Each structure stands twice: as C-alpha cells, then as structure tokens.
C-alpha cells in the first residue's frame, strides 16, 4: 500500500466503511500503514442503520477520522430523474447498482480533497466471481485484501481484533433490504472458497462458480480496444 501511494504521489488512503468485515479489515490495515493519513467514509444509502453504527464502531476501534455522507436523497433524486426521462423502470439489480457507484464517486471526491488513493475492500472470492459492481465498489486504486478468500479475511479480522459483532454478521452488499451475499450467489462462502482453492465441491457449486466467473470475465479486464489501425 505504501509503495502504491508513494508511486502515485499521494499522501494516504480513503476507505469506505460499510460496517462489514471486509471494509473493517481494510480499515485496520490502512491505519497500520498510514497512522496519520487514513480517513473513513460512511455512506448510508437506503441502508440498515446498523451498518452505519458498525462503521462508526470500526472507526472508534482503530481511531480513524471519519465522515458520514448520507446518499439516500441523492440516490432517489437521480433515480427519479432517469425515470422521468425513460418512463420506464429498470430491473432491481440495475437500480441497486446505482448505490455503490454513488459511493465510488463520493470516495474519489474525498480522495481528491486530501490527495489520497481509494483503498478497495474486495476479497479474492468476490473478485474471481465478479461479485461486485463494475465501476462501483470495483472502482478503486488498490485492493489490499484482494489476495485473500472470504474465509481467510475472517481469520485476519480476528487477528486484527475487529469487533466480534462485525465478524459474525451475515455478509451483505446492502443493495436492497434483507439482501445477503450468500442468498444472492446461491452458495455459501465456505462452498465458494473450497471450490476456488481446492477445486472441490458438489456439481451444483462447481457449475455455479463457473457460471459466475464466465459472465463476469469482463469485470476483470480493462475495456477492450480495437487492434486495427487506420491506413492511408
């Protein structure tokens, strides 16, 4: 992290504090790397109030200066502005993905304000299956835990003394009410990680993982550029 920040001529990092285990671990790591130059941003957006409370708990636990920006009204305003033009409602996931993209925009505002980089909170399980929003929570400058499976993140969280309420809470992207990661994926993180690490699991699990990887391949690459050239 220090090399990445120094190479960019930046001074520190900004981290979105969702109240989940991944962002908590990244916040703890960031505080160790940049004791005086890390800032946390809590961004509720039609969110469960407990998430913001857990974000504040993490900030207090690791002594991280934090700002709260409520994006709920911004989300509703943008959504209604689009509907007023299209006269048509998009599917649930398309609408929900607006939330992490608004958060990404907010994080980069603070990054520019302080000359910091944005530290992402994605883990290897999410990255390899595309379980994140393109140009949302996937729009970051670095992924400090991108080499760790979700089950490994839990182990690190315990070592870093992340509050137990956060370690044991049900993983959720907070895209809509009562949404959980495992319910949306259709498999548990234990099953997913076993498949990714050992290549083991039921045919149902293997098939689901393979399909998630296939349809999200575009997320793991820069936008394609034509190889042909203009000739005279």
Tab-separated table of C-alpha atoms in Angstrom:
chain	number	residue	atom	x	y	z
A	1	UNK	CA	0.000	0.000	0.000
A	2	UNK	CA	2.814	2.387	0.870
A	3	UNK	CA	4.520	1.754	-2.469
A	4	UNK	CA	1.297	2.323	-4.402
A	5	UNK	CA	0.553	5.565	-2.578
A	6	UNK	CA	4.120	6.849	-2.904
A	7	UNK	CA	4.229	5.921	-6.579
A	8	UNK	CA	1.105	7.972	-7.212
A	9	UNK	CA	2.488	10.957	-5.345
A	10	UNK	CA	-0.380	10.656	-2.867
A	11	UNK	CA	-0.317	11.028	0.908
A	12	UNK	CA	-2.622	8.332	2.273
A	13	UNK	CA	-5.819	6.372	1.668
A	14	UNK	CA	-9.561	6.748	1.957
A	15	UNK	CA	-11.693	3.733	2.881
A	16	UNK	CA	-15.438	3.284	2.629
A	17	UNK	CA	-16.712	1.926	5.949
A	18	UNK	CA	-19.740	-0.227	5.180
A	19	UNK	CA	-19.860	-1.855	8.585
A	20	UNK	CA	-18.896	-5.212	7.097
A	21	UNK	CA	-15.916	-7.435	7.765
A	22	UNK	CA	-14.031	-6.642	4.547
A	23	UNK	CA	-14.053	-2.869	4.962
A	24	UNK	CA	-13.209	-3.290	8.649
A	25	UNK	CA	-10.110	-5.334	7.842
A	26	UNK	CA	-9.013	-2.878	5.154
A	27	UNK	CA	-9.538	-0.005	7.592
A	28	UNK	CA	-7.384	-1.725	10.209
A	29	UNK	CA	-4.632	-2.456	7.689
A	30	UNK	CA	-4.780	1.087	6.347
A	31	UNK	CA	-4.405	2.521	9.840
A	32	UNK	CA	-1.273	0.436	10.378
A	33	UNK	CA	0.187	1.538	7.038
A	34	UNK	CA	-0.811	5.199	7.360
A	35	UNK	CA	-1.273	6.078	11.059
A	36	UNK	CA	-1.839	9.766	10.351
A	37	UNK	CA	-3.208	9.743	6.810
A	38	UNK	CA	-6.235	7.486	6.531
A	39	UNK	CA	-9.846	8.610	6.510
A	40	UNK	CA	-13.018	6.542	6.633
A	41	UNK	CA	-16.226	7.436	4.812
A	42	UNK	CA	-19.604	6.101	5.934
A	43	UNK	CA	-22.167	6.364	3.141
A	44	UNK	CA	-25.664	5.188	4.066
A	45	UNK	CA	-27.975	4.852	1.077
A	46	UNK	CA	-31.355	3.357	1.970
A	47	UNK	CA	-29.255	1.292	4.348
A	48	UNK	CA	-29.844	-0.656	7.532
A	49	UNK	CA	-28.960	1.788	10.373
A	50	UNK	CA	-26.888	-0.960	11.994
A	51	UNK	CA	-24.408	-0.779	9.118
A	52	UNK	CA	-23.586	2.863	9.845
A	53	UNK	CA	-23.338	2.058	13.558
A	54	UNK	CA	-20.855	-0.706	12.799
A	55	UNK	CA	-18.917	1.670	10.566
A	56	UNK	CA	-18.635	4.099	13.468
A	57	UNK	CA	-17.616	1.231	15.746
A	58	UNK	CA	-14.752	0.332	13.414
A	59	UNK	CA	-13.666	3.963	13.210
A	60	UNK	CA	-13.636	4.201	17.003
A	61	UNK	CA	-11.878	0.854	17.442
A	62	UNK	CA	-8.995	1.791	15.167
A	63	UNK	CA	-9.059	5.549	15.800
A	64	UNK	CA	-9.808	6.514	12.201
A	65	UNK	CA	-11.129	10.022	11.391
A	66	UNK	CA	-14.465	9.548	9.659
A	67	UNK	CA	-17.004	11.490	7.626
A	68	UNK	CA	-20.618	10.452	7.081
A	69	UNK	CA	-22.318	11.329	3.797
A	70	UNK	CA	-25.931	10.174	3.513
A	71	UNK	CA	-26.565	9.370	-0.140
A	72	UNK	CA	-30.205	8.339	0.225
A	73	UNK	CA	-31.742	11.541	-1.149
A	74	UNK	CA	-29.120	11.706	-3.898
A	75	UNK	CA	-29.970	8.151	-4.944
A	76	UNK	CA	-33.721	8.784	-5.036
A	77	UNK	CA	-33.260	12.072	-6.893
A	78	UNK	CA	-31.034	10.537	-9.569
A	79	UNK	CA	-33.295	7.509	-9.929
A	80	UNK	CA	-36.405	9.642	-10.370
A	81	UNK	CA	-34.623	11.941	-12.828
A	82	UNK	CA	-33.828	8.963	-15.039
A	83	UNK	CA	-37.338	7.520	-14.783
A	84	UNK	CA	-38.839	10.895	-15.717
A	85	UNK	CA	-36.921	10.696	-18.994
A	86	UNK	CA	-37.252	6.998	-19.796
A	87	UNK	CA	-40.763	6.493	-18.381
A	88	UNK	CA	-39.553	3.004	-17.603
A	89	UNK	CA	-38.171	1.258	-14.529
A	90	UNK	CA	-35.032	-0.881	-14.773
A	91	UNK	CA	-34.680	-4.232	-13.021
A	92	UNK	CA	-33.870	-4.414	-9.314
A	93	UNK	CA	-30.149	-5.092	-9.732
A	94	UNK	CA	-29.622	-2.244	-12.197
A	95	UNK	CA	-31.252	0.205	-9.808
A	96	UNK	CA	-29.405	-1.208	-6.790
A	97	UNK	CA	-26.037	-0.911	-8.553
A	98	UNK	CA	-26.502	2.855	-8.607
A	99	UNK	CA	-25.740	2.854	-4.874
A	100	UNK	CA	-22.150	1.536	-4.979
A	101	UNK	CA	-21.488	3.793	-7.968
A	102	UNK	CA	-22.597	6.821	-5.979
A	103	UNK	CA	-20.340	5.667	-3.170
A	104	UNK	CA	-17.421	5.335	-5.569
A	105	UNK	CA	-17.957	8.919	-6.736
A	106	UNK	CA	-18.052	10.092	-3.124
A	107	UNK	CA	-14.864	8.240	-2.192
A	108	UNK	CA	-12.997	9.803	-5.096
A	109	UNK	CA	-14.179	13.251	-4.080
A	110	UNK	CA	-12.547	12.765	-0.683
A	111	UNK	CA	-9.501	11.181	-2.304
A	112	UNK	CA	-9.068	14.285	-4.425
A	113	UNK	CA	-9.717	16.543	-1.464
A	114	UNK	CA	-6.901	15.021	0.598
A	115	UNK	CA	-4.641	13.766	-2.206
A	116	UNK	CA	-5.281	10.190	-1.100
A	117	UNK	CA	-5.890	6.971	-3.032
A	118	UNK	CA	-9.025	4.860	-2.673
A	119	UNK	CA	-8.398	1.546	-0.925
A	120	UNK	CA	-10.867	-1.072	-2.124
A	121	UNK	CA	-12.489	-3.657	0.113
A	122	UNK	CA	-12.918	-6.531	-2.340
A	123	UNK	CA	-11.656	-10.000	-1.434
A	124	UNK	CA	-10.445	-12.785	-3.737
A	125	UNK	CA	-13.742	-14.667	-3.545
A	126	UNK	CA	-15.610	-11.628	-4.865
A	127	UNK	CA	-13.026	-10.650	-7.454
A	128	UNK	CA	-12.733	-14.112	-9.006
A	129	UNK	CA	-16.505	-14.460	-9.332
A	130	UNK	CA	-17.295	-10.863	-10.206
A	131	UNK	CA	-19.408	-10.396	-7.106
A	132	UNK	CA	-19.078	-6.621	-7.069
A	133	UNK	CA	-20.391	-3.665	-9.018
A	134	UNK	CA	-18.360	-2.618	-12.027
A	135	UNK	CA	-17.242	0.991	-11.514
A	136	UNK	CA	-18.873	0.836	-8.076
A	137	UNK	CA	-17.079	-0.993	-5.288
A	138	UNK	CA	-14.846	-2.298	-8.082
A	139	UNK	CA	-13.750	1.266	-8.904
A	140	UNK	CA	-10.714	1.663	-6.654
A	141	UNK	CA	-6.959	2.280	-6.774
A	142	UNK	CA	-5.863	-0.856	-4.926
A	143	UNK	CA	-7.325	-3.998	-3.357
A	144	UNK	CA	-5.389	-4.664	-0.110
A	145	UNK	CA	-7.255	-7.927	0.616
A	146	UNK	CA	-7.777	-8.957	-2.996
A	147	UNK	CA	-5.471	-11.947	-2.481
A	148	UNK	CA	-7.495	-13.330	0.434
A	149	UNK	CA	-10.549	-15.563	0.228
A	150	UNK	CA	-13.538	-14.558	2.354
A	151	UNK	CA	-12.821	-17.305	4.873
A	152	UNK	CA	-9.226	-16.053	5.142
A	153	UNK	CA	-10.439	-12.495	5.694
A	154	UNK	CA	-12.367	-13.731	8.733
A	155	UNK	CA	-9.183	-15.203	10.203
A	156	UNK	CA	-7.314	-11.940	9.635
A	157	UNK	CA	-10.205	-9.977	11.149
A	158	UNK	CA	-9.889	-11.940	14.376
A	159	UNK	CA	-6.121	-11.349	14.440
A	160	UNK	CA	-6.639	-7.608	13.931
A	161	UNK	CA	-9.285	-7.597	16.682
A	162	UNK	CA	-12.140	-6.385	14.536
A	163	UNK	CA	-15.263	-6.207	16.758
A	164	UNK	CA	-16.892	-9.636	17.020
A	165	UNK	CA	-20.347	-8.300	16.130
A	166	UNK	CA	-18.941	-7.431	12.726
A	167	UNK	CA	-17.017	-10.667	12.252
A	168	UNK	CA	-20.129	-12.755	12.882
A	169	UNK	CA	-22.703	-10.666	10.993
A	170	UNK	CA	-24.213	-12.015	7.783
A	171	UNK	CA	-22.240	-10.718	4.756
A	172	UNK	CA	-24.309	-8.334	2.648
A	173	UNK	CA	-23.652	-5.836	-0.105
A	174	UNK	CA	-26.570	-3.783	1.218
A	175	UNK	CA	-28.085	-3.484	-2.250
A	176	UNK	CA	-31.656	-3.881	-1.013
A	177	UNK	CA	-33.491	-4.708	2.203
A	178	UNK	CA	-32.669	-8.114	3.715
A	179	UNK	CA	-30.246	-8.894	0.867
A	180	UNK	CA	-27.348	-11.225	1.709
A	181	UNK	CA	-24.335	-12.269	-0.340
A	182	UNK	CA	-24.843	-15.996	0.037
A	183	UNK	CA	-28.538	-15.833	-0.772
A	184	UNK	CA	-27.845	-13.873	-3.950
A	185	UNK	CA	-24.966	-16.128	-5.031
A	186	UNK	CA	-26.903	-19.280	-4.260
A	187	UNK	CA	-23.949	-20.860	-2.433
A	188	UNK	CA	-22.130	-20.228	0.838
A	189	UNK	CA	-18.716	-18.591	1.105
A	190	UNK	CA	-17.387	-21.829	2.585
A	191	UNK	CA	-18.517	-23.700	-0.535
A	192	UNK	CA	-17.234	-20.968	-2.836
A	193	UNK	CA	-13.817	-20.762	-1.205
A	194	UNK	CA	-13.390	-24.536	-1.172
A	195	UNK	CA	-14.147	-24.605	-4.885
A	196	UNK	CA	-11.781	-21.730	-5.675
A	197	UNK	CA	-8.936	-23.018	-3.518
A	198	UNK	CA	-9.206	-26.795	-3.838
A	199	UNK	CA	-11.398	-27.233	-6.902
A	200	UNK	CA	-13.751	-29.271	-4.738
A	201	UNK	CA	-17.495	-29.155	-4.209
A	202	UNK	CA	-20.761	-30.525	-5.489
A	203	UNK	CA	-21.581	-30.294	-9.179
A	204	UNK	CA	-24.109	-27.603	-8.310
A	205	UNK	CA	-21.436	-25.497	-6.607
A	206	UNK	CA	-18.854	-26.019	-9.357
A	207	UNK	CA	-21.403	-25.151	-12.027
A	208	UNK	CA	-22.480	-22.002	-10.197
A	209	UNK	CA	-18.901	-20.815	-9.656
A	210	UNK	CA	-18.001	-21.468	-13.283
A	211	UNK	CA	-21.047	-19.536	-14.473
A	212	UNK	CA	-20.289	-16.578	-12.186
A	213	UNK	CA	-16.727	-16.474	-13.497
A	214	UNK	CA	-17.878	-16.662	-17.108
A	215	UNK	CA	-20.427	-13.864	-17.013
A	216	UNK	CA	-18.131	-11.565	-15.007
A	217	UNK	CA	-14.971	-12.021	-17.078
A	218	UNK	CA	-15.318	-8.503	-18.496
A	219	UNK	CA	-15.054	-7.047	-14.987
A	220	UNK	CA	-11.513	-8.315	-14.530
A	221	UNK	CA	-10.060	-6.628	-17.621
A	222	UNK	CA	-9.650	-3.128	-18.922
A	223	UNK	CA	-12.168	-2.175	-21.633
A	224	UNK	CA	-11.154	-3.777	-24.943
A	225	UNK	CA	-9.501	-1.576	-27.556
A	226	UNK	CA	-9.611	-2.375	-31.301
A	227	UNK	CA	-6.344	-3.738	-32.654
A	228	UNK	CA	-6.815	-2.445	-36.190
A	229	UNK	CA	-5.136	0.746	-37.380
A	230	UNK	CA	-6.140	3.434	-39.828
A	231	UNK	CA	-4.097	3.261	-43.018
A	232	UNK	CA	-3.828	5.827	-45.756
